mmCIF file of C-alpha atoms in Angstrom:
data_model
loop_
_atom_site.group_PDB
_atom_site.id
_atom_site.type_symbol
_atom_site.label_atom_id
_atom_site.label_comp_id
_atom_site.label_asym_id
_atom_site.label_seq_id
_atom_site.Cartn_x
_atom_site.Cartn_y
_atom_site.Cartn_z
ATOM 1 C CA UNK A 1 -0.033 -0.078 0.033
ATOM 2 C CA UNK A 2 2.992 2.153 0.169
ATOM 3 C CA UNK A 3 3.932 1.810 -3.321
ATOM 4 C CA UNK A 4 2.814 4.837 -5.336
ATOM 5 C CA UNK A 5 1.423 2.858 -8.310
ATOM 6 C CA UNK A 6 -0.649 0.784 -6.131
ATOM 7 C CA UNK A 7 -1.662 3.858 -4.008
ATOM 8 C CA UNK A 8 -2.983 5.707 -7.068
ATOM 9 C CA UNK A 9 -5.170 2.677 -8.030
ATOM 10 C CA UNK A 10 -6.199 1.483 -4.639
ATOM 11 C CA UNK A 11 -5.855 4.338 -2.046
ATOM 12 C CA UNK A 12 -8.414 2.822 0.501
ATOM 13 C CA UNK A 13 -6.024 0.554 2.331
ATOM 14 C CA UNK A 14 -3.521 3.604 2.955
ATOM 15 C CA UNK A 15 -6.220 5.830 4.170
ATOM 16 C CA UNK A 16 -7.718 3.077 6.492
ATOM 17 C CA UNK A 17 -4.266 2.617 8.023
ATOM 18 C CA UNK A 18 -3.618 6.445 8.028
ATOM 19 C CA UNK A 19 -5.451 6.856 11.247
ATOM 20 C CA UNK A 20 -2.557 5.215 13.064
ATOM 21 C CA UNK A 21 0.016 7.076 11.087
ATOM 22 C CA UNK A 22 -1.037 10.617 11.849
ATOM 23 C CA UNK A 23 1.345 12.483 14.138
ATOM 24 C CA UNK A 24 -1.322 12.949 16.785
ATOM 25 C CA UNK A 25 -0.600 12.892 20.532
ATOM 26 C CA UNK A 26 3.163 12.744 19.945
ATOM 27 C CA UNK A 27 5.359 15.260 21.570
ATOM 28 C CA UNK A 28 8.781 16.333 20.711
ATOM 29 C CA UNK A 29 11.534 14.687 22.742
ATOM 30 C CA UNK A 30 14.558 16.355 24.418
ATOM 31 C CA UNK A 31 16.468 15.542 21.350
ATOM 32 C CA UNK A 32 14.046 17.335 19.140
ATOM 33 C CA UNK A 33 14.181 20.352 21.563
ATOM 34 C CA UNK A 34 18.113 20.169 21.522
ATOM 35 C CA UNK A 35 18.020 20.713 17.778
ATOM 36 C CA UNK A 36 15.773 23.804 18.460
ATOM 37 C CA UNK A 37 18.329 24.987 21.010
ATOM 38 C CA UNK A 38 21.173 24.841 18.406
ATOM 39 C CA UNK A 39 19.080 26.933 16.149
ATOM 40 C CA UNK A 40 18.364 29.473 18.996
ATOM 41 C CA UNK A 41 22.135 29.610 19.561
ATOM 42 C CA UNK A 42 22.734 30.519 15.882
ATOM 43 C CA UNK A 43 24.557 27.195 15.304
ATOM 44 C CA UNK A 44 22.085 25.215 13.137
ATOM 45 C CA UNK A 45 22.824 25.426 9.580
ATOM 46 C CA UNK A 46 20.217 22.725 8.645
ATOM 47 C CA UNK A 47 18.310 19.773 10.283
ATOM 48 C CA UNK A 48 18.079 16.624 8.103
ATOM 49 C CA UNK A 49 15.462 14.081 9.046
ATOM 50 C CA UNK A 50 14.054 10.815 7.896
ATOM 51 C CA UNK A 51 10.918 11.082 10.047
ATOM 52 C CA UNK A 52 7.634 12.050 8.711
ATOM 53 C CA UNK A 53 5.936 12.985 12.102
ATOM 54 C CA UNK A 54 6.796 16.621 11.789
ATOM 55 C CA UNK A 55 7.997 16.781 15.542
ATOM 56 C CA UNK A 56 10.757 19.173 14.598
ATOM 57 C CA UNK A 57 8.123 21.781 13.443
ATOM 58 C CA UNK A 58 6.501 21.524 16.923
ATOM 59 C CA UNK A 59 9.459 22.649 18.703
ATOM 60 C CA UNK A 60 9.406 25.891 16.646
ATOM 61 C CA UNK A 61 12.275 25.076 14.218
ATOM 62 C CA UNK A 62 11.664 27.438 11.169
ATOM 63 C CA UNK A 63 10.603 25.488 8.130
ATOM 64 C CA UNK A 64 13.553 26.636 6.031
ATOM 65 C CA UNK A 65 15.905 25.069 8.567
ATOM 66 C CA UNK A 66 14.218 21.589 8.192
ATOM 67 C CA UNK A 67 14.813 19.138 5.303
ATOM 68 C CA UNK A 68 12.328 16.234 5.526
ATOM 69 C CA UNK A 69 14.024 13.665 3.176
ATOM 70 C CA UNK A 70 11.055 11.237 3.229
ATOM 71 C CA UNK A 71 8.296 14.036 3.418
ATOM 72 C CA UNK A 72 5.845 14.517 6.143
ATOM 73 C CA UNK A 73 2.030 15.004 6.890
ATOM 74 C CA UNK A 74 2.626 18.731 7.129
ATOM 75 C CA UNK A 75 1.239 19.357 3.785
ATOM 76 C CA UNK A 76 -0.777 17.408 1.143
ATOM 77 C CA UNK A 77 -1.115 17.834 -2.821
ATOM 78 C CA UNK A 78 -3.405 16.726 -5.428
ATOM 79 C CA UNK A 79 -1.743 14.099 -7.554
ATOM 80 C CA UNK A 80 -3.270 15.658 -10.680
ATOM 81 C CA UNK A 81 -3.190 19.386 -10.528
ATOM 82 C CA UNK A 82 -0.783 19.637 -7.334
ATOM 83 C CA UNK A 83 -3.282 21.930 -5.420
ATOM 84 C CA UNK A 84 -1.923 22.248 -1.793
ATOM 85 C CA UNK A 85 -3.856 21.134 1.235
ATOM 86 C CA UNK A 86 -2.982 21.911 4.746
ATOM 87 C CA UNK A 87 -2.395 19.031 7.600
ATOM 88 C CA UNK A 88 -5.544 19.932 9.413
ATOM 89 C CA UNK A 89 -7.615 19.427 6.327
ATOM 90 C CA UNK A 90 -6.022 16.157 5.581
ATOM 91 C CA UNK A 91 -6.443 15.062 9.170
ATOM 92 C CA UNK A 92 -10.114 15.697 9.091
ATOM 93 C CA UNK A 93 -10.555 13.631 5.961
ATOM 94 C CA UNK A 94 -8.585 10.682 7.438
ATOM 95 C CA UNK A 95 -10.534 10.932 10.700
ATOM 96 C CA UNK A 96 -13.765 10.749 8.707
ATOM 97 C CA UNK A 97 -12.295 7.715 6.744
ATOM 98 C CA UNK A 98 -12.798 9.591 3.472
ATOM 99 C CA UNK A 99 -10.543 9.038 0.613
ATOM 100 C CA UNK A 100 -9.697 12.724 -0.257
ATOM 101 C CA UNK A 101 -10.347 13.927 -3.780
ATOM 102 C CA UNK A 102 -9.622 17.255 -5.418
ATOM 103 C CA UNK A 103 -12.209 19.484 -7.194
ATOM 104 C CA UNK A 104 -10.360 18.642 -10.443
ATOM 105 C CA UNK A 105 -11.053 14.987 -9.659
ATOM 106 C CA UNK A 106 -7.617 13.979 -8.661
ATOM 107 C CA UNK A 107 -6.575 12.011 -5.613
ATOM 108 C CA UNK A 108 -4.966 13.997 -2.868
ATOM 109 C CA UNK A 109 -1.944 12.379 -1.195
ATOM 110 C CA UNK A 110 0.010 13.456 1.981
ATOM 111 C CA UNK A 111 3.518 14.743 1.169
ATOM 112 C CA UNK A 112 5.148 11.491 2.557
ATOM 113 C CA UNK A 113 7.517 9.647 0.119
ATOM 114 C CA UNK A 114 6.024 6.292 -1.133
ATOM 115 C CA UNK A 115 8.259 3.546 -2.835
ATOM 116 C CA UNK A 116 8.616 4.448 -6.366
ATOM 117 C CA UNK A 117 8.785 8.238 -5.793
ATOM 118 C CA UNK A 118 11.952 10.416 -5.808
ATOM 119 C CA UNK A 119 13.072 12.286 -2.797
ATOM 120 C CA UNK A 120 11.989 15.984 -2.683
ATOM 121 C CA UNK A 121 14.108 18.163 -4.853
ATOM 122 C CA UNK A 122 14.776 20.441 -1.860
ATOM 123 C CA UNK A 123 16.640 17.510 -0.299
ATOM 124 C CA UNK A 124 19.193 17.371 -3.050
ATOM 125 C CA UNK A 125 19.487 21.190 -3.529
ATOM 126 C CA UNK A 126 20.150 21.629 0.346
ATOM 127 C CA UNK A 127 22.668 18.824 0.388
ATOM 128 C CA UNK A 128 24.676 20.512 -2.316
ATOM 129 C CA UNK A 129 25.072 23.855 -0.438
ATOM 130 C CA UNK A 130 24.966 22.846 3.310
ATOM 131 C CA UNK A 131 27.475 19.918 3.739
ATOM 132 C CA UNK A 132 30.559 21.634 2.247
ATOM 133 C CA UNK A 133 29.771 24.596 4.804
ATOM 134 C CA UNK A 134 29.409 22.262 7.735
ATOM 135 C CA UNK A 135 31.686 22.915 10.637
ATOM 136 C CA UNK A 136 30.288 20.007 12.880
ATOM 137 C CA UNK A 137 28.058 17.011 11.783
ATOM 138 C CA UNK A 138 25.881 15.826 14.514
ATOM 139 C CA UNK A 139 24.244 12.507 13.968
ATOM 140 C CA UNK A 140 21.231 11.579 16.318
ATOM 141 C CA UNK A 141 19.317 8.336 16.609
ATOM 142 C CA UNK A 142 19.626 6.538 13.408
ATOM 143 C CA UNK A 143 20.749 3.271 11.890
ATOM 144 C CA UNK A 144 22.510 4.740 8.926
ATOM 145 C CA UNK A 145 21.252 2.132 6.632
ATOM 146 C CA UNK A 146 18.601 3.736 4.450
ATOM 147 C CA UNK A 147 20.147 5.343 1.215
ATOM 148 C CA UNK A 148 20.637 7.951 -0.083
ATOM 149 C CA UNK A 149 20.304 9.468 3.354
ATOM 150 C CA UNK A 150 22.952 7.308 5.042
ATOM 151 C CA UNK A 151 25.549 8.417 2.684
ATOM 152 C CA UNK A 152 25.208 12.016 3.845
ATOM 153 C CA UNK A 153 27.886 11.485 6.426
ATOM 154 C CA UNK A 154 30.466 11.341 3.400
ATOM 155 C CA UNK A 155 29.325 14.787 2.136
ATOM 156 C CA UNK A 156 31.074 16.986 4.710
ATOM 157 C CA UNK A 157 34.722 18.082 4.217
ATOM 158 C CA UNK A 158 37.487 15.691 5.210
ATOM 159 C CA UNK A 159 38.387 17.808 8.177
ATOM 160 C CA UNK A 160 34.690 18.233 9.515
ATOM 161 C CA UNK A 161 34.182 16.491 12.970
ATOM 162 C CA UNK A 162 31.426 13.967 13.064
ATOM 163 C CA UNK A 163 29.526 13.269 16.272
ATOM 164 C CA UNK A 164 27.353 10.236 16.576
ATOM 165 C CA UNK A 165 24.599 10.285 19.448
ATOM 166 C CA UNK A 166 23.128 6.820 19.466
ATOM 167 C CA UNK A 167 22.429 3.619 21.246
ATOM 168 C CA UNK A 168 25.063 1.953 19.174
ATOM 169 C CA UNK A 169 27.775 2.424 16.805
ATOM 170 C CA UNK A 170 26.573 2.690 13.109
ATOM 171 C CA UNK A 171 27.910 3.706 9.666
ATOM 172 C CA UNK A 172 31.413 2.487 10.449
ATOM 173 C CA UNK A 173 34.040 2.127 7.764
ATOM 174 C CA UNK A 174 33.442 -1.869 7.250
ATOM 175 C CA UNK A 175 32.365 -2.398 3.631
ATOM 176 C CA UNK A 176 28.576 -3.232 3.192
ATOM 177 C CA UNK A 177 27.570 -6.215 1.340
ATOM 178 C CA UNK A 178 26.019 -4.035 -1.341
ATOM 179 C CA UNK A 179 29.481 -2.372 -1.765
ATOM 180 C CA UNK A 180 31.131 -5.634 -2.352
ATOM 181 C CA UNK A 181 28.724 -6.702 -4.821
ATOM 182 C CA UNK A 182 29.209 -3.265 -6.710
ATOM 183 C CA UNK A 183 32.941 -3.872 -6.884
ATOM 184 C CA UNK A 184 32.689 -7.373 -7.793
ATOM 185 C CA UNK A 185 30.394 -6.843 -10.972
ATOM 186 C CA UNK A 186 31.212 -3.431 -12.079
ATOM 187 C CA UNK A 187 34.462 -2.039 -13.582
ATOM 188 C CA UNK A 188 35.963 0.633 -11.387
ATOM 189 C CA UNK A 189 36.265 3.055 -14.389
ATOM 190 C CA UNK A 190 32.545 2.759 -14.989
ATOM 191 C CA UNK A 191 31.667 4.002 -11.371
ATOM 192 C CA UNK A 192 30.727 7.648 -10.972
ATOM 193 C CA UNK A 193 32.063 8.474 -7.478
ATOM 194 C CA UNK A 194 29.481 11.112 -6.931
ATOM 195 C CA UNK A 195 26.632 8.661 -7.726
ATOM 196 C CA UNK A 196 24.761 6.655 -5.033
ATOM 197 C CA UNK A 197 26.697 3.517 -6.040
ATOM 198 C CA UNK A 198 29.830 5.441 -6.154
ATOM 199 C CA UNK A 199 29.406 6.811 -2.665
ATOM 200 C CA UNK A 200 28.768 3.199 -1.388
ATOM 201 C CA UNK A 201 31.843 1.867 -3.317
ATOM 202 C CA UNK A 202 34.319 4.416 -1.978
ATOM 203 C CA UNK A 203 32.723 5.353 1.362
ATOM 204 C CA UNK A 204 35.087 5.819 4.284
ATOM 205 C CA UNK A 205 32.415 5.488 6.883
ATOM 206 C CA UNK A 206 32.799 6.658 10.488
ATOM 207 C CA UNK A 207 35.938 5.659 12.186
ATOM 208 C CA UNK A 208 35.873 5.112 15.816
ATOM 209 C CA UNK A 209 39.001 2.802 16.051
ATOM 210 C CA UNK A 210 41.741 5.457 15.958
ATOM 211 C CA UNK A 211 42.597 7.491 18.955
ATOM 212 C CA UNK A 212 43.220 10.628 16.976
ATOM 213 C CA UNK A 213 40.429 11.114 14.354
ATOM 214 C CA UNK A 214 37.466 13.428 13.543
ATOM 215 C CA UNK A 215 34.657 10.945 14.686
ATOM 216 C CA UNK A 216 33.381 10.579 18.238
ATOM 217 C CA UNK A 217 30.491 8.317 19.362
ATOM 218 C CA UNK A 218 28.517 9.198 22.575
ATOM 219 C CA UNK A 219 26.509 5.912 23.270
ATOM 220 C CA UNK A 220 23.369 5.568 25.282
ATOM 221 C CA UNK A 221 19.900 7.201 25.269
ATOM 222 C CA UNK A 222 19.796 10.082 22.898
ATOM 223 C CA UNK A 223 17.701 12.184 25.350
ATOM 224 C CA UNK A 224 20.009 11.687 28.272
ATOM 225 C CA UNK A 225 23.100 12.390 26.169
ATOM 226 C CA UNK A 226 21.821 15.696 24.700
ATOM 227 C CA UNK A 227 21.043 16.924 28.270
ATOM 228 C CA UNK A 228 24.594 16.121 29.250
ATOM 229 C CA UNK A 229 25.788 17.877 26.250
ATOM 230 C CA UNK A 230 23.771 21.007 27.018
ATOM 231 C CA UNK A 231 24.936 20.945 30.726
ATOM 232 C CA UNK A 232 28.382 20.994 29.507
ATOM 233 C CA UNK A 233 27.887 23.857 27.226
ATOM 234 C CA UNK A 234 26.027 25.801 30.003
ATOM 235 C CA UNK A 235 22.730 25.556 28.214
ATOM 236 C CA UNK A 236 20.784 23.444 30.586
ATOM 237 C CA UNK A 237 18.473 26.204 31.635
ATOM 238 C CA UNK A 238 17.852 27.066 28.079
ATOM 239 C CA UNK A 239 16.948 23.544 27.182
ATOM 240 C CA UNK A 240 14.571 23.312 29.971
ATOM 241 C CA UNK A 241 12.885 26.524 29.031
ATOM 242 C CA UNK A 242 12.356 25.272 25.358
ATOM 243 C CA UNK A 243 11.091 22.035 26.658
ATOM 244 C CA UNK A 244 8.595 23.661 28.787
ATOM 245 C CA UNK A 245 7.421 25.616 25.778
#
């Protein structure tokens, strides 16, 4: 039901399930508020997320500072004429178990990315301009498996520090199974190093082995770690203020 072709022909299963997918009753975590704190301190270049729940927006982070790689429920559009619909409108349709249709006769779809769809063009535009200007890459709460999002850690400059805040180490330099297959069956001269396959084939990954390197892992509960981070920076009261709204 999450494949775009199937959705356009049979939207009913998705909208039947959508009640459980709506970001209702969810509140931002301390980790979300920590990103807002970075913005308030003038340190946030951009926040990239794979989540579709829109919790970053609830903290007050401006829309232009957020890149939702897999879309979100924040807006919906007609698949025929591209007319825009706000979240509150789509929320009402889903609650009433209505398959939303546009006045033009087209099916209206939340702006979440289905299988078979390209990522938002803004994702690629921002990646090109942001990562070369990044002074510190903070990676919070992720498996670093889903591509092309996982390859973003390779887009920063070679001297840019990378901080992983996570329950476990991920994105390390060990070659993935997919990368090994690419190298085995594709001549090196035929690989574009800037393509998705190329970034997988030549990826360096995060390196936590050497004592002197640019990568650091803080392991544990992300919410606990960002509180410690804020305390070390003298920002504890600021974080508490933001969390209280």
